[in-house]
Short mmCIF file of C-alpha atoms in Angstrom, two decimals:
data_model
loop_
_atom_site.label_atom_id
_atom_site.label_comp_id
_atom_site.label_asym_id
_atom_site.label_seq_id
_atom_site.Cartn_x
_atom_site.Cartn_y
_atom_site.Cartn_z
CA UNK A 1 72.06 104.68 124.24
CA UNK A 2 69.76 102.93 121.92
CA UNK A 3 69.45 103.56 118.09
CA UNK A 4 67.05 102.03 115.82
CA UNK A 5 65.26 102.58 112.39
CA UNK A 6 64.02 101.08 108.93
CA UNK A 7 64.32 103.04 105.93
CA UNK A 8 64.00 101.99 102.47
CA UNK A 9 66.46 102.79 100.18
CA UNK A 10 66.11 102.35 96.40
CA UNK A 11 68.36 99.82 95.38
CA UNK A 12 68.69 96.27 96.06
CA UNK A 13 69.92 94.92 98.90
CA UNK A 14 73.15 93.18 97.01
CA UNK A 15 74.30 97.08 96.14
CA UNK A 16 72.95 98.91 99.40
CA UNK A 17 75.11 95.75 101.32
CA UNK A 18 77.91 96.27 98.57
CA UNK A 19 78.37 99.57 99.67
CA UNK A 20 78.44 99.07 103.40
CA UNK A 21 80.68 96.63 103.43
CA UNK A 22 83.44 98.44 102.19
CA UNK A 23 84.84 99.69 105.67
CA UNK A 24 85.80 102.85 104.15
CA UNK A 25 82.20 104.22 103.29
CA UNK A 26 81.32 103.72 107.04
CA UNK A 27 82.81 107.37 107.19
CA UNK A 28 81.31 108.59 104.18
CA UNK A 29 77.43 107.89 106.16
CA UNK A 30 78.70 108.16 109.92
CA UNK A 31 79.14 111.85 111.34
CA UNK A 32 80.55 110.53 114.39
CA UNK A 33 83.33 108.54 112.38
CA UNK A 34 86.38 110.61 110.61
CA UNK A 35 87.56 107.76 108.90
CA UNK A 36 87.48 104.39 108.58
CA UNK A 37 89.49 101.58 106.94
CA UNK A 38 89.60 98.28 107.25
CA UNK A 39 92.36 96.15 109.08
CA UNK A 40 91.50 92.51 107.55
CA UNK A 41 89.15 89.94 106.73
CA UNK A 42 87.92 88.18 109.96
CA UNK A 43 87.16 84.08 109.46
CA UNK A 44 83.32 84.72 109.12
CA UNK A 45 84.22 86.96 106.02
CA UNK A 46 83.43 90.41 107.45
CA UNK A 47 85.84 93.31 107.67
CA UNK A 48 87.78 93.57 111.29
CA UNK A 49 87.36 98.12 110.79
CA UNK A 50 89.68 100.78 112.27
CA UNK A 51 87.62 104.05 112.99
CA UNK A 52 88.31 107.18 114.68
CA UNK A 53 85.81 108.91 115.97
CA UNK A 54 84.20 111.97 117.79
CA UNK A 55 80.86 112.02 119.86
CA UNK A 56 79.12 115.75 120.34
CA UNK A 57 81.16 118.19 119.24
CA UNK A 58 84.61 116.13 120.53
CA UNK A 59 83.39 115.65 124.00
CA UNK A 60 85.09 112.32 123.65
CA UNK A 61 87.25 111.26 120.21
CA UNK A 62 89.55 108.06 120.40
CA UNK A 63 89.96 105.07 118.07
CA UNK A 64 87.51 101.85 117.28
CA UNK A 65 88.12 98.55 116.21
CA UNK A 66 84.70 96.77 114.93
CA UNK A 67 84.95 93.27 115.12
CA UNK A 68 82.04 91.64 112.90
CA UNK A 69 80.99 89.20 115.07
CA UNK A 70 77.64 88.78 112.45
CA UNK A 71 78.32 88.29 108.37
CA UNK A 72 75.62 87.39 106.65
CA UNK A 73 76.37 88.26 102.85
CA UNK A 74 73.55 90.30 101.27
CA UNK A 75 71.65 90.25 104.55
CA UNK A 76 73.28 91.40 108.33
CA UNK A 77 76.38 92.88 108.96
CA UNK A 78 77.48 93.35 112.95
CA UNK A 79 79.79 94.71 114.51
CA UNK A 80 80.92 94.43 118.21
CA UNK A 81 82.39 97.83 119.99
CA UNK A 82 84.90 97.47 122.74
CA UNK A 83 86.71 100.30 123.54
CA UNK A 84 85.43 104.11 125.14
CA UNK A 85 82.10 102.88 123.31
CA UNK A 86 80.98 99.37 123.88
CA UNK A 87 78.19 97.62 122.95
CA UNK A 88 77.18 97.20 118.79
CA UNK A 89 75.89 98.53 115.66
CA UNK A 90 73.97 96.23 112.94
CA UNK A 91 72.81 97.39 109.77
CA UNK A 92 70.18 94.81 107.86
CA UNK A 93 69.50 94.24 104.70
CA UNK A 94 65.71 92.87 102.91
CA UNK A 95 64.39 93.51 99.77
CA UNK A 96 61.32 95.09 99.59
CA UNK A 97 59.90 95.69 95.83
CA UNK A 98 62.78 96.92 93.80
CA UNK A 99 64.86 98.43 96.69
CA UNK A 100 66.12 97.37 100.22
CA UNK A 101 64.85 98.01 103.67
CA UNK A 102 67.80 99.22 105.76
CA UNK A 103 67.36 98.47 109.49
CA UNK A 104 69.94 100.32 111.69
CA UNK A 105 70.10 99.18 115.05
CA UNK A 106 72.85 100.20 117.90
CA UNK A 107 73.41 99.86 120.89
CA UNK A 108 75.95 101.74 123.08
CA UNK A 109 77.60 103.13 126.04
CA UNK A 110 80.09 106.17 125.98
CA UNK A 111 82.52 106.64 128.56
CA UNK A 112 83.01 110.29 128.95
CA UNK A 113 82.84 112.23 132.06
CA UNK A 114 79.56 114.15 131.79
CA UNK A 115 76.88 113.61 134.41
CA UNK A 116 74.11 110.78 133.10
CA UNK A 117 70.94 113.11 133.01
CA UNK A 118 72.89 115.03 130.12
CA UNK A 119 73.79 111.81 128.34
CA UNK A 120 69.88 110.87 128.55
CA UNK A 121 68.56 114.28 127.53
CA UNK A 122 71.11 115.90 125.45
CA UNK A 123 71.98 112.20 124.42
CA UNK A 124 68.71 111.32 123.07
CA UNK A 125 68.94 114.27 120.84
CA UNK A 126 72.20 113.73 119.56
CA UNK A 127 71.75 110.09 118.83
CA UNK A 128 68.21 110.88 116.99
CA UNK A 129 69.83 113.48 114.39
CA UNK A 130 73.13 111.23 114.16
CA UNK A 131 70.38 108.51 113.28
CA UNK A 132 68.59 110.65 110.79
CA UNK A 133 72.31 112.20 109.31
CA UNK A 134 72.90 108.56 108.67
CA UNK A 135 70.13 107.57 106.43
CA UNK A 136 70.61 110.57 104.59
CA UNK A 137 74.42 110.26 103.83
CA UNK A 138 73.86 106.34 103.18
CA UNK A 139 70.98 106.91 100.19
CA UNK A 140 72.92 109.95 98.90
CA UNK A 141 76.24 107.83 98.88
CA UNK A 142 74.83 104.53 97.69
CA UNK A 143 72.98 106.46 94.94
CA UNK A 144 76.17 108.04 93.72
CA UNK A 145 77.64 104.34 93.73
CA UNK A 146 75.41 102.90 91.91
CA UNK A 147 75.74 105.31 89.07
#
């Protein structure tokens, strides 16, 4: 499955990029995560992140670990999924005016025993208001942290 959007949010990128890089708050704009925390600081200075996870309604839940295999302070974080899901998530971050245009890109594969023409219908549905759940949580949560 494929995710991708740009949405501005109204901070700068140092706070928006703050905020997501405290492993934690991936939970606090994810609904698919339940929590998140991270394990350590990997040598490019990103966060190595334990999450636990569950994709439509628990039709599959297990445990993540995001390796960042992109840190680019103030600008890209990436992580690499290899587990039930593989593939990645990156979240970007460029000022535009006075605030920050978030780019959310993922790509993914779930392993769960459903047949593939519900992952690509039902799928696309569930990944579009995951996608849209996201943005919301992340400028309601980074507006509350920058208070």
């Amino acid at each position: 499955m494929h995710q991708e959007g740009e949405y501005y949010i109204d901070h700068p990128p140092e706070v928006v990029f703050e905020y997501m890089n405290q492993p934690s708050n991936a939970a606090e704009v994810s609904p698919t995560l339940e929590n998140s925390e991270g394990v350590r600081v990997a040598d490019n200075g990103g966060w190595v992140v334990r999450a636990e996870y569950e994709v439509a309604g628990g039709i599959a839940d297990g445990e993540l670990i995001l390796q960042p295999d992109a840190f680019e302070p103030e600008e890209k974080i990436r992580y690499t999924l290899d587990d039930d899901i593989s593939g990645y998530v990156e979240w970007r971050f460029e000022e535009e005016g006075d605030g920050t245009m978030f780019t959310y890109e993922a790509e993914y594969t779930v392993e769960i025993p459903v047949p593939s023409f519900f992952m690509e219908t039902v799928g696309r549905q569930i990944t579009q208001r995951e996608l849209d759940a996201i943005i919301s949580n992340l400028r309601t949560q980074v507006d509350e942290y920058a208070d």
